[in-house]
Coordinates of C-alpha atoms in Angstrom, one line a residue:
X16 CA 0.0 0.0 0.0
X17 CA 2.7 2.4 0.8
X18 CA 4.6 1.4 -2.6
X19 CA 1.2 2.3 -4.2
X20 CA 0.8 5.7 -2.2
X21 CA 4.2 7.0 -3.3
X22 CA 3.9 6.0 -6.8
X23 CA 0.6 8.2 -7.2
X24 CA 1.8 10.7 -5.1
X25 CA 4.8 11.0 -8.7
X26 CA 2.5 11.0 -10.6
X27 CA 0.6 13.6 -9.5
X28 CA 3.9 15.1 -9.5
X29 CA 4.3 14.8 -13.5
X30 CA 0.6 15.9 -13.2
X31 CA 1.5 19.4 -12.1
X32 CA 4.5 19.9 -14.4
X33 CA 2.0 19.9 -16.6
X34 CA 3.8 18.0 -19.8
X35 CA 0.5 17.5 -21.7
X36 CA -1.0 21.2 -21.4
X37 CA -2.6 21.6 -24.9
X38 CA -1.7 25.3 -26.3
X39 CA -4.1 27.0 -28.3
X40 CA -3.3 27.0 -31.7
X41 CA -3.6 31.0 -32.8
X42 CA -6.2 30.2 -35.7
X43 CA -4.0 32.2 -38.5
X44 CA -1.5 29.0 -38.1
X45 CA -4.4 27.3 -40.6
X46 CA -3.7 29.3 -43.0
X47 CA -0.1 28.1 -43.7
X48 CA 1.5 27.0 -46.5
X49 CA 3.8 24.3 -47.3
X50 CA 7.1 25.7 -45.8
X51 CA 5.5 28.5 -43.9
X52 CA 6.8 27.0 -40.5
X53 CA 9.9 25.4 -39.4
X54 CA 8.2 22.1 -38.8
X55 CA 7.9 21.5 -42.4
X56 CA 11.5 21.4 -43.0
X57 CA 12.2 17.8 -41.5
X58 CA 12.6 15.4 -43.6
X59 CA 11.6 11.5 -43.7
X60 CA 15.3 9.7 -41.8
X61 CA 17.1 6.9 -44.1
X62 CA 17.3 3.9 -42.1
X63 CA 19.8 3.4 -39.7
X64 CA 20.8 0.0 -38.9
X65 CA 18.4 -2.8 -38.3
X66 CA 14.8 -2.6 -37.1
X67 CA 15.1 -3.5 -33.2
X68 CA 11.9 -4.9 -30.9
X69 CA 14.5 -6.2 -28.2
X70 CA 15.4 -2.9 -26.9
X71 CA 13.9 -0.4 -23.8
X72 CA 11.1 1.5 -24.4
X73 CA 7.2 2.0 -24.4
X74 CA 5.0 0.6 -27.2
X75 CA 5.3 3.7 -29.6
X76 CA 8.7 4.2 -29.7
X77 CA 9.2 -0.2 -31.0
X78 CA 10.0 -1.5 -32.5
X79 CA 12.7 1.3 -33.7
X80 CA 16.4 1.9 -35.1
X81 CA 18.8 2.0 -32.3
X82 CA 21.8 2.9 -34.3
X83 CA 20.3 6.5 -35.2
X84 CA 22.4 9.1 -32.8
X85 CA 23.5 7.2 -29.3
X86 CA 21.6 5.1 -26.8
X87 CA 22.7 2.7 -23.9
X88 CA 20.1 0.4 -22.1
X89 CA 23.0 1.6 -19.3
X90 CA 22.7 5.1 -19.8
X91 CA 20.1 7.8 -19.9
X92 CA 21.4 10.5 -23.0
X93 CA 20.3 14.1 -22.8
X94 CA 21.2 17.4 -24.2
X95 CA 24.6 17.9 -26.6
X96 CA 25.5 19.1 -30.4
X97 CA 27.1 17.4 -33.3
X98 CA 29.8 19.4 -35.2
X99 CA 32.0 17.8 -38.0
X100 CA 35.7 18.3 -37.3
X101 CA 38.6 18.7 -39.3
X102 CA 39.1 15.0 -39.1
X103 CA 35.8 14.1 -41.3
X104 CA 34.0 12.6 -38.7
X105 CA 31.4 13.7 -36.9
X106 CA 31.8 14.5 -33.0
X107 CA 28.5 14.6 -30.6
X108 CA 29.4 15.8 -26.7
X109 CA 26.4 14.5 -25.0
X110 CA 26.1 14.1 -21.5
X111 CA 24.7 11.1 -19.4
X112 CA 23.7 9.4 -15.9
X113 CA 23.4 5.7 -15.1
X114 CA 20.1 4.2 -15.9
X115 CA 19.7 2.2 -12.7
X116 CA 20.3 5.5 -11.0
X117 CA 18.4 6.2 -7.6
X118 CA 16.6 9.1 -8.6
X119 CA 16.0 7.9 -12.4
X120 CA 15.5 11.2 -14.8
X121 CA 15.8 13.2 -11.8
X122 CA 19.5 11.8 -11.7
X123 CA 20.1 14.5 -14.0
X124 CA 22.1 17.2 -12.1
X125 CA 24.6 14.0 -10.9
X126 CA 25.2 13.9 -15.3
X127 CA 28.6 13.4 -17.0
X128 CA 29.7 14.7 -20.3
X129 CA 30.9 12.3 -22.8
X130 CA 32.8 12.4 -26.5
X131 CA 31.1 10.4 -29.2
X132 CA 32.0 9.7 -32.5
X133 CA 30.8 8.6 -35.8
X134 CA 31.8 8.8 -39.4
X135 CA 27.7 8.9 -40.3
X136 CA 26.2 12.4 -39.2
X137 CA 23.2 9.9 -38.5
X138 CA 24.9 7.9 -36.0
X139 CA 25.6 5.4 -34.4
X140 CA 27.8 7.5 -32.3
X141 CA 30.4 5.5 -30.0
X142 CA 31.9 7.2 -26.8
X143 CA 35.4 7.9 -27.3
X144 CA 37.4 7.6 -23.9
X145 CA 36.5 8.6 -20.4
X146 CA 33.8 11.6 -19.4
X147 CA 35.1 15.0 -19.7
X148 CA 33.5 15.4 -16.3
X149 CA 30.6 16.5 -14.6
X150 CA 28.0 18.7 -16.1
X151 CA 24.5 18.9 -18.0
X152 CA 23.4 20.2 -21.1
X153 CA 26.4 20.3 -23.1
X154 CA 27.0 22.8 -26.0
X155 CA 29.8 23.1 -28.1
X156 CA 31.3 26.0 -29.7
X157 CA 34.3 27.2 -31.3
X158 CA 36.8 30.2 -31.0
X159 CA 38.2 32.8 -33.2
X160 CA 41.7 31.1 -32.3
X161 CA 40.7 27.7 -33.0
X162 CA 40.2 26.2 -29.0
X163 CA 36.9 24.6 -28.9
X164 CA 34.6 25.3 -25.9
X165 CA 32.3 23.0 -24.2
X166 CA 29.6 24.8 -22.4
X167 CA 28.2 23.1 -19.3
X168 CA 25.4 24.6 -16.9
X169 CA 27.7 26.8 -14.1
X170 CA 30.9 26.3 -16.6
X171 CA 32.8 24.9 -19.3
X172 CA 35.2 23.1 -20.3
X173 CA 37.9 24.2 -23.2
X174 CA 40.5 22.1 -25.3
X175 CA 43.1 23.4 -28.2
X176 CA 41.2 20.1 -29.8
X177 CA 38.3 18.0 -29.9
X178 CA 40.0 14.8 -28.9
X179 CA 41.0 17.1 -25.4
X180 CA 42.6 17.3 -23.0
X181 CA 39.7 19.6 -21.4
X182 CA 40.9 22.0 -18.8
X183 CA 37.1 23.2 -16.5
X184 CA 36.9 27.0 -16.6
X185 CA 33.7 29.3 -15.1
X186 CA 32.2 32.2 -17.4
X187 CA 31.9 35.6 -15.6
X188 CA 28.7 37.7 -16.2
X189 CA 28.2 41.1 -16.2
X190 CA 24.1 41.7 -16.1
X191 CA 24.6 45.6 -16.6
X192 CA 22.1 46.8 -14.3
X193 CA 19.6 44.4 -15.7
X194 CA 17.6 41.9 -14.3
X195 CA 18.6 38.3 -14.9
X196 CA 15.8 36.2 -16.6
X197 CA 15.0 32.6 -14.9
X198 CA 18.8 32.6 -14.2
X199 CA 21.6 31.9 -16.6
X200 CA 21.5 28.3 -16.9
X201 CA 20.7 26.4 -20.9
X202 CA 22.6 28.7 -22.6
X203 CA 23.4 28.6 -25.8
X204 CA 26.3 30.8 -28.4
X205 CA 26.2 32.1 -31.8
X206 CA 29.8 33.5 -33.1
X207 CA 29.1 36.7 -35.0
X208 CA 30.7 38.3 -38.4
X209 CA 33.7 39.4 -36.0
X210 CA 34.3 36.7 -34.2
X211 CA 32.9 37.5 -30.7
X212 CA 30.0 35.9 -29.7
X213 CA 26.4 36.7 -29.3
X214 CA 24.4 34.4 -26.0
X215 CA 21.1 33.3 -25.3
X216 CA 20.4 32.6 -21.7
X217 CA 17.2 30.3 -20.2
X218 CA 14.8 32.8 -19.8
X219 CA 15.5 34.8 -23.3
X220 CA 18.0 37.9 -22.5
X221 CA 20.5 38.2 -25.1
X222 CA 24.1 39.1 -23.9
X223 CA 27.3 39.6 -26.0
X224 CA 30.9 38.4 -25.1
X225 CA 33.9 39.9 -27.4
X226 CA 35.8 36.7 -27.2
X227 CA 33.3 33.7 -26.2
X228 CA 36.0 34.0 -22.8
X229 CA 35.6 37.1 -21.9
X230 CA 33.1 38.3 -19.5
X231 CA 29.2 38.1 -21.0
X232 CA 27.4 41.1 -20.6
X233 CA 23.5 41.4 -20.9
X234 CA 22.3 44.1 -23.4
X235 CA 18.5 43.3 -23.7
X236 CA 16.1 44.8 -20.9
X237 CA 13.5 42.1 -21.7
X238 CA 13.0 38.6 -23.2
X239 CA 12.8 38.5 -27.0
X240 CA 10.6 35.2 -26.3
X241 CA 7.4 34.7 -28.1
X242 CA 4.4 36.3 -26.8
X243 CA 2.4 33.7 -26.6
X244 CA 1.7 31.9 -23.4
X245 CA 4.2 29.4 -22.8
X246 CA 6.9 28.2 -20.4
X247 CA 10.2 28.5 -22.1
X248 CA 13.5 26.9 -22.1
X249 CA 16.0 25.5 -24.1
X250 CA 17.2 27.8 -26.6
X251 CA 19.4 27.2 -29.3
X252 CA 20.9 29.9 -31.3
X253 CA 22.6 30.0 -34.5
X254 CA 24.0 32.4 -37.4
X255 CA 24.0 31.9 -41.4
X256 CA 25.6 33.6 -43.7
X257 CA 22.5 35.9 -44.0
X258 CA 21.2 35.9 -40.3
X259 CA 20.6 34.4 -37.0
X260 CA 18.2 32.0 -36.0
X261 CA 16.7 30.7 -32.7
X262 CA 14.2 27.9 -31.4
X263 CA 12.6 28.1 -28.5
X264 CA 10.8 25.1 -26.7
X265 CA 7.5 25.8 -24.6
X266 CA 8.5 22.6 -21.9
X267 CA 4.9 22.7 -20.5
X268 CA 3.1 22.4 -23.8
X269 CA 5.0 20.2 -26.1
X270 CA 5.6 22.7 -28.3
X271 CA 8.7 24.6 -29.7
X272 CA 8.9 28.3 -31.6
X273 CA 10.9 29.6 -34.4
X274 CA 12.4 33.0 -34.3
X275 CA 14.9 35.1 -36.6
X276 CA 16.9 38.2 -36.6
X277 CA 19.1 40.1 -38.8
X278 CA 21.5 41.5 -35.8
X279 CA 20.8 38.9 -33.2
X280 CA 18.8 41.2 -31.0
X281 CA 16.1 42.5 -32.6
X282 CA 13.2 39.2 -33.4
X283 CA 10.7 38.6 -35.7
X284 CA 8.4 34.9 -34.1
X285 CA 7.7 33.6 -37.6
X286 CA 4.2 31.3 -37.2
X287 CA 3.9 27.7 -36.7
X288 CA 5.4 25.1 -35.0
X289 CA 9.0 24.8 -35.1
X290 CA 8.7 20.7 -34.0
X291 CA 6.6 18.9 -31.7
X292 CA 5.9 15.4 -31.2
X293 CA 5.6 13.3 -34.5
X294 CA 8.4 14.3 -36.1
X295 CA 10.7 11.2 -36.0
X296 CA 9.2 9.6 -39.2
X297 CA 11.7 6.9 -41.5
X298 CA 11.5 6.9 -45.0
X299 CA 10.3 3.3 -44.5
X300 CA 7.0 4.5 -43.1
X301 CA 8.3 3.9 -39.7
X302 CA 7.2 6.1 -36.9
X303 CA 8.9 6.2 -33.6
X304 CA 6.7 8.5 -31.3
X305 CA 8.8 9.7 -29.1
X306 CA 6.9 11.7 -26.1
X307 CA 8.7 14.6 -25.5
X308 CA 11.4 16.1 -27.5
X309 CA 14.0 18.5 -25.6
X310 CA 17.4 20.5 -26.3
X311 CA 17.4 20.8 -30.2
X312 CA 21.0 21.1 -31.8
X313 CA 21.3 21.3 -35.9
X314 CA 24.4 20.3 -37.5
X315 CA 26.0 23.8 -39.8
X316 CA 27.5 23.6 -42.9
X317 CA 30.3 25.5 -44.2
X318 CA 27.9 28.6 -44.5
X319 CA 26.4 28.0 -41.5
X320 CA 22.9 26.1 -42.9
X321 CA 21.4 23.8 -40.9
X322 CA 21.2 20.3 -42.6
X323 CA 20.0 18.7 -39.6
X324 CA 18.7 18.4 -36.1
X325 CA 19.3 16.4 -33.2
X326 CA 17.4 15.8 -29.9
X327 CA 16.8 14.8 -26.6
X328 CA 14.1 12.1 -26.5
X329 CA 12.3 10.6 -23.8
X330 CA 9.3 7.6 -23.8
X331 CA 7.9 8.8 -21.3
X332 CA 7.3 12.1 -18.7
X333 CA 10.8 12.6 -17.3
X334 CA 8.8 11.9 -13.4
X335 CA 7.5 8.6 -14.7
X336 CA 11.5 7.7 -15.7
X337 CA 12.5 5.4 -12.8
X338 CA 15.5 3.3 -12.2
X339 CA 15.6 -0.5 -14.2
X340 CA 12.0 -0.1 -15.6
X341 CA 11.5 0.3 -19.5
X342 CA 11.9 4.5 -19.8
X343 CA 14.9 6.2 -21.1
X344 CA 16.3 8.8 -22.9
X345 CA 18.7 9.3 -25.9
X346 CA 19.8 11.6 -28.2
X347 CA 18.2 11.3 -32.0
X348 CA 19.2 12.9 -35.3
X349 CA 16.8 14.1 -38.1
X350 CA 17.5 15.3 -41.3
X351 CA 16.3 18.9 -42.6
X352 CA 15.7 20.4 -45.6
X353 CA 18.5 23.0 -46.3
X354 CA 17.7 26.5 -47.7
X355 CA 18.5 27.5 -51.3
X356 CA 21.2 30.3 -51.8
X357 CA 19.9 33.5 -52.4
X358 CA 21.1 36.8 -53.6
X359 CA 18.5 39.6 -54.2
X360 CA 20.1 42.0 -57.1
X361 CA 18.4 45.1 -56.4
X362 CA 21.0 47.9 -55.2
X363 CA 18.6 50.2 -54.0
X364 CA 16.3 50.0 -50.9
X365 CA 12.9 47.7 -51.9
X366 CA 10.2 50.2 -51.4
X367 CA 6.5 50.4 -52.5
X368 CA 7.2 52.2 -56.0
X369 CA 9.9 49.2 -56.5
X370 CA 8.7 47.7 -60.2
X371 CA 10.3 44.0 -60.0
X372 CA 13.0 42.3 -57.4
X373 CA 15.7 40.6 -59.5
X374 CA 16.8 37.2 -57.4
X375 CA 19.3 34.8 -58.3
X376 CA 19.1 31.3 -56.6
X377 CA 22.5 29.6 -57.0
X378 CA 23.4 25.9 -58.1
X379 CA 24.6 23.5 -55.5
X380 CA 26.3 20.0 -56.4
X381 CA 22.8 18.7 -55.5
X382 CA 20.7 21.4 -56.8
X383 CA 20.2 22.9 -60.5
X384 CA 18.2 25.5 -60.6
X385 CA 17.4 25.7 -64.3
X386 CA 15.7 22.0 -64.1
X387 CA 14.7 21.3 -60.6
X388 CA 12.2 24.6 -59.3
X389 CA 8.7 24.8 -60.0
X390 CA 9.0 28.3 -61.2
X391 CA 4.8 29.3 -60.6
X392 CA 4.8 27.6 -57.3
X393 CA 7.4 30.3 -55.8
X394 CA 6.7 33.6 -53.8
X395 CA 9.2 35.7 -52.5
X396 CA 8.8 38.6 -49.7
X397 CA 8.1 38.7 -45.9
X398 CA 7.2 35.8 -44.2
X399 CA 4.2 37.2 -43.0
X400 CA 3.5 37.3 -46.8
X401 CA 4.5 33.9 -48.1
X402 CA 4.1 31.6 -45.1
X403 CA 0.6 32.2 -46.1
X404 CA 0.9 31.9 -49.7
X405 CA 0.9 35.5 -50.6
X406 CA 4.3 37.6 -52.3
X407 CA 5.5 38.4 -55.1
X408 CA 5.3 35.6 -58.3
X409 CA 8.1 35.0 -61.1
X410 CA 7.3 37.1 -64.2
X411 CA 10.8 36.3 -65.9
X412 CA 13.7 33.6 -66.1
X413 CA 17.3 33.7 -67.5
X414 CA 19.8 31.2 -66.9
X415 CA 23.1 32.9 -65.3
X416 CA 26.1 30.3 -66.0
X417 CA 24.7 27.2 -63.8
X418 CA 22.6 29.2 -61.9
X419 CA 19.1 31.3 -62.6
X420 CA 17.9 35.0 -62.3
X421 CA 14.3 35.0 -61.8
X422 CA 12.7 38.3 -61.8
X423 CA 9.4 38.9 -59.5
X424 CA 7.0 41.4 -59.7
X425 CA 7.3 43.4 -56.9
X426 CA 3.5 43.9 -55.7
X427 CA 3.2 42.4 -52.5
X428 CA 6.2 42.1 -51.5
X429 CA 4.9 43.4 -47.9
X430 CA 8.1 43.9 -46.0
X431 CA 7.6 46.1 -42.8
X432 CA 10.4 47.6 -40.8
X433 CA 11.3 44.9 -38.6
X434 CA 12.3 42.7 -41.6
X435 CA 15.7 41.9 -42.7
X436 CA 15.7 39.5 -45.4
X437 CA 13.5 38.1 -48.1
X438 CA 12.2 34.6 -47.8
X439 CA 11.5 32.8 -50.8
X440 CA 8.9 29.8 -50.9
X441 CA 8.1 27.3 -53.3
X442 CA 8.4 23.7 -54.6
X443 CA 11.0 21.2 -56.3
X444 CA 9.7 19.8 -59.7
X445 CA 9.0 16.6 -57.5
X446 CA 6.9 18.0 -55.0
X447 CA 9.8 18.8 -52.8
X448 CA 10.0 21.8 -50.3
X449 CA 12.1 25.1 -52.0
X450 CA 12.7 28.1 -49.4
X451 CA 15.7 30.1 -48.7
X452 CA 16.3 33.8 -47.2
X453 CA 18.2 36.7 -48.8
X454 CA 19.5 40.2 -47.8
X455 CA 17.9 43.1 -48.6
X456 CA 19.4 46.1 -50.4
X457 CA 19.9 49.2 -47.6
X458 CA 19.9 47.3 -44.8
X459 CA 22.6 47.7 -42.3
X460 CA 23.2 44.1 -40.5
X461 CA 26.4 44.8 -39.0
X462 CA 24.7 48.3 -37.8
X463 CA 26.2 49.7 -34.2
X464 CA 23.6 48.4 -31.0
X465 CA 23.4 50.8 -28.3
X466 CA 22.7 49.9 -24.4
X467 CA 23.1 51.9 -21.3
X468 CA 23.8 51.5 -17.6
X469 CA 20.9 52.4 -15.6
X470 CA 20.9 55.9 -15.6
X471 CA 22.3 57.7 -12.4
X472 CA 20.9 61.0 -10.9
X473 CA 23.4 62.9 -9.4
X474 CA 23.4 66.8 -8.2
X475 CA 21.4 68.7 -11.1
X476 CA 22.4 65.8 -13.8
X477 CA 21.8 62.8 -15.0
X478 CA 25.2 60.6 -16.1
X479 CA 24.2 58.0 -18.7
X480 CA 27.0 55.4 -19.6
X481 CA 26.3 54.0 -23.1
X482 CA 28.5 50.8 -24.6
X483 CA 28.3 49.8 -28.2
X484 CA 27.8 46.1 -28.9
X485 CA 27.2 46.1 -32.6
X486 CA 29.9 45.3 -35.0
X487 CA 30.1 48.8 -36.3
X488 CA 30.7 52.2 -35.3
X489 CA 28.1 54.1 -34.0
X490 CA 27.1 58.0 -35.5
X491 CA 27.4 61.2 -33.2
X492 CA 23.5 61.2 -32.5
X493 CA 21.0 62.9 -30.0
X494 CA 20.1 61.0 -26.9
X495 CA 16.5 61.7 -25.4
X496 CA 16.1 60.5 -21.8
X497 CA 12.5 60.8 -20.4
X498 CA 11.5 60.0 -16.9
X499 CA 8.3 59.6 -15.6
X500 CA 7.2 59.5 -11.9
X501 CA 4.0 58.2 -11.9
X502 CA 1.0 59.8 -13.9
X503 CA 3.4 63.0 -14.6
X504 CA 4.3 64.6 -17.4
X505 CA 7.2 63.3 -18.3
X506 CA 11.0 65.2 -17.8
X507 CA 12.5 65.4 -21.2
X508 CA 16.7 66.0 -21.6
X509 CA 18.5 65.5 -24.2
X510 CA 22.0 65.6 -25.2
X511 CA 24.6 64.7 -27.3
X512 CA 26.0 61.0 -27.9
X513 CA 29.5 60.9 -29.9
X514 CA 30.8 58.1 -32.1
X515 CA 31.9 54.8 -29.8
X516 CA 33.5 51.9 -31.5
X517 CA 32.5 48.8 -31.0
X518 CA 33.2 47.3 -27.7
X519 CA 33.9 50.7 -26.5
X520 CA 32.0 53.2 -24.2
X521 CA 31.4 56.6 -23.5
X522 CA 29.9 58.3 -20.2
X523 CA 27.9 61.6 -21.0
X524 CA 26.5 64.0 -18.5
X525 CA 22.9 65.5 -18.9
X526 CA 22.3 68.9 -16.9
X527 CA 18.4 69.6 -16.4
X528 CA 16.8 72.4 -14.1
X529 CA 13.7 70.3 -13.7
X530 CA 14.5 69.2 -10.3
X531 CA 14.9 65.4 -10.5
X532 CA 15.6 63.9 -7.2
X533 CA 17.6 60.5 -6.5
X534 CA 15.4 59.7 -3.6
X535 CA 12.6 59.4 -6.2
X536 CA 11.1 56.4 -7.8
X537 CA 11.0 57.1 -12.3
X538 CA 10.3 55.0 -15.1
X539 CA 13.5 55.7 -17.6
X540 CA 13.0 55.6 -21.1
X541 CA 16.6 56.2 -23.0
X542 CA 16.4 56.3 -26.6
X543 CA 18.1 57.8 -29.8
X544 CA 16.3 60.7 -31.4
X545 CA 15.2 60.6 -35.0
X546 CA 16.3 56.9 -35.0
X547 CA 13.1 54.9 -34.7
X548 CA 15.0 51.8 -35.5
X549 CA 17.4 51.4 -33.2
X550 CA 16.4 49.6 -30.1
X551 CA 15.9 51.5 -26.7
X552 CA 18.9 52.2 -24.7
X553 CA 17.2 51.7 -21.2
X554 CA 13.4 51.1 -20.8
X555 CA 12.8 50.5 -16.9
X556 CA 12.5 51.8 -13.3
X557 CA 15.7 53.8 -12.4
X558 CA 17.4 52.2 -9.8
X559 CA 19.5 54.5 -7.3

């Protein structure tokens, strides 16, 4: 009886985590087209290996192919990214617990961190050596000078190679005034254009480190998160050669989000589901229906394109995971469709009086453009245009050497402010999914980003210090500083802001007769005067 007590008593547990919350699906989502969300982009996996029924695991996920990424019956896998190294092969750090652990799942924060191997991005990966050493939810990243860094929650580990040895080192974080959001655990790292790196942390803040060593500092005031009503975690960033990327999972709903951003701090939630349970399908017809999928990597290629995905999988609700039953966890690899090359030909700014958009899509060694697109299927502008079928249509073709020029009639093109790049969407000859993302003409994507300290009142002034984490230099502009105590008028001063380099900062000193007081509570709002662009400098309660 007591065995029976404490085994409800989990499971109402699991209950309250509330895995199996069913989000509303915003109704506009039925509108989508094929290739209007990130979901759509996985593709059918090639058999790995043999079929195996003999193996751990509820009824949905057997009989299924063990060889795809890594699993033990003698270890629980979670978390980790593949890269290819210079070697050819393909290197997953992944970490692990026993399964026959005391605690099950929950053994998690007891996890190791392990170097696999194979010479098929698919798998089966085989651990290479001993563990690293202690830690959970592994990322892997690389630095200008060639080390490799193995991020680990509260540390990391870092190696001149991938084969080690790995010395444990602890990142330092500078929050700049700013509150931390749900602590700065699951992080994950894009490197930028310059080499320094761009960080998202658990909760959504995005912070900026000029070596990937050097201390992180936090330049967002707010999550950059989707606004719809979820409970996120597990981020994973990443840059292409035309922007970065980001997905998102909502851990209570089973349900992750795709975001995208031309300077890695400014996002644009594109609709749809970026996975969910379901998506583990073979080319055989096989389905292995995993029930919760956590802590998506993608593997780059050489221009930073994700050609595919692995996971985190579970059979169960991590609560319901004990030691020697049938539950576990490993890490799975799926295979995505990769975007097209784009180059949009225009040289000046794509406006409403813009005739036609000249694009050329570029041939690949797998890919010929004159012979394998479905020319009247395409549409090219915004996403919030072609996810839903709309954009602009081809009106002409030329062949360009082994690649095409298609030009599109501009109207409906539809790009707002926020946007950054083009998407085009469309279909293969044989029914396949065609999309890709291009730069726009005019737009500034290594543009300077300013952020402040909070603001501090002193005798008669107000001293604003203002860094610059963009990869360019900023202009000599005017800084407008409101502050608002309650249902005031605001008190307006303004000064001006000189050039600062990047990585660089500049204090500035604003005098003002209106008689602000630092034993008074304002609301702050710092911002860049005829700039509407450029993100806030400071947007909260003044702190003294």
């Amino acid at each position: 009886m007591k065995q029976y007590l404490i085994v409800i008593f989990i499971s109402l547990i699991g209950y309250s985590y509330g895995q199996d919350i069913k989000r509303e699906r915003p109704r506009e989502w039925d509108n989508l087209v094929f290739g209007g969300a990130f979901i759509d982009r996985f593709l059918p996996i090639p058999p790995i290996g043999e079929l195996t029924h003999d193996t751990w695991g509820c009824d949905a996920v057997k009989p299924r192919y063990v060889e795809n990424g890594i699993e033990d019956p003698a270890w629980s896998y979670w978390g980790g990214n593949i890269v290819r190294g210079d070697d050819s092969l393909y290197h997953l750090f992944v970490c692990r617990w026993p399964e026959n652990a005391e605690k099950g799942h929950m053994a998690w924060p007891s996890s190791e961190v392990v170097h696999a191997v194979s010479s098929n991005r698919m798998g089966p990966y085989k651990v290479k050596g001993e563990a690293i050493g202690k830690g959970h939810n592994p990322e892997l990243f690389r630095l200008k000078d060639g080390r490799y860094v193995i991020y680990v929650i509260d540390g990391y580990y870092i190696s001149n190679s991938l084969n080690g040895p790995w010395k444990k080192g602890k990142f330092q974080f500078d929050p700049r005034d700013r509150k931390i959001i749900e602590g700065l655990s699951n992080l994950s790292f894009a490197q930028r254009e310059d080499g320094s790196f761009l960080m998202v942390c658990r909760g959504g803040g995005i912070w900026v480190s000029q070596t990937g060593l050097s201390p992180w500092k936090q330049v967002t005031n707010k999550s950059v998160y989707p606004p719809y009503n979820g409970r996120y975690e597990d981020p994973v960033i990443w840059r292409t050669n035309i922007q970065y990327h980001m997905i998102v999972n909502d851990w209570y709903g089973r349900i992750a989000y795709y975001l995208r951003s031309g300077d890695g701090f400014n996002w644009i939630v594109e609709p749809g589901e970026a996975y969910k349970p379901g998506i583990a399908r073979y080319e055989d017809g096989t389905l292995e229906d995993w029930y919760k999928y956590e802590r998506i990597k993608v593997l780059q290629d050489e221009i930073g394109r994700p050609v595919q995905a692995n996971f985190a999988v579970i059979d169960s609700s991590k609560w319901h995971d004990f030691p020697n039953d049938r539950h576990s966890s490993k890490n799975i690899c799926i295979p995505l469709a990769v975007e097209k090359q784009l180059l949009v030909l225009n040289t000046k700014k794509i406006t409403a009086k813009t005739k036609s958009i000249r694009l050329k899509i570029f041939a690949e060694p797998d890919f010929n453009p004159q012979t394998d697109v479905d020319f009247a299927s395409l549409r090219l502008g915004s996403s919030e245009e072609v996810n839903f079928g709309r954009g602009c249509t081809v009106v002409r073709t030329e062949n360009e050497g082994d690649n095409m020029v298609l030009e599109f009639d501009a109207k409906g093109f539809g790009l707002t402010k926020n946007e950054s790049a083009a998407k085009l969407i469309g279909k293969t000859n044989n029914g396949n999914l065609l999309f890709g993302y291009a730069r726009l003409p005019e737009v500034e994507y290594g543009r300077a980003v300013l952020s402040c300290l909070n603001p501090k009142i002193l005798t008669s002034e107000l001293m604003l210090e203002v860094e610059n984490f963009g990869l360019s230099p900023s202009r000599k502009s005017l800084v407008c500083v409101e502050l608002t105590e309650g249902s005031c008028a605001p008190i307006v001063l303004e000064g001006v802001l000189p050039k600062i380099m990047p990585y660089q900062k500049e204090v500035i000193h604003l005098k003002t007769k209106a008689g602000i007081s630092e034993n008074r509570q304002y609301h702050v709002k710092v911002f860049l005067k005829n700039q509407p662009d450029a993100m806030p400098l400071w947007d909260c309660k003044i702190e003294n």
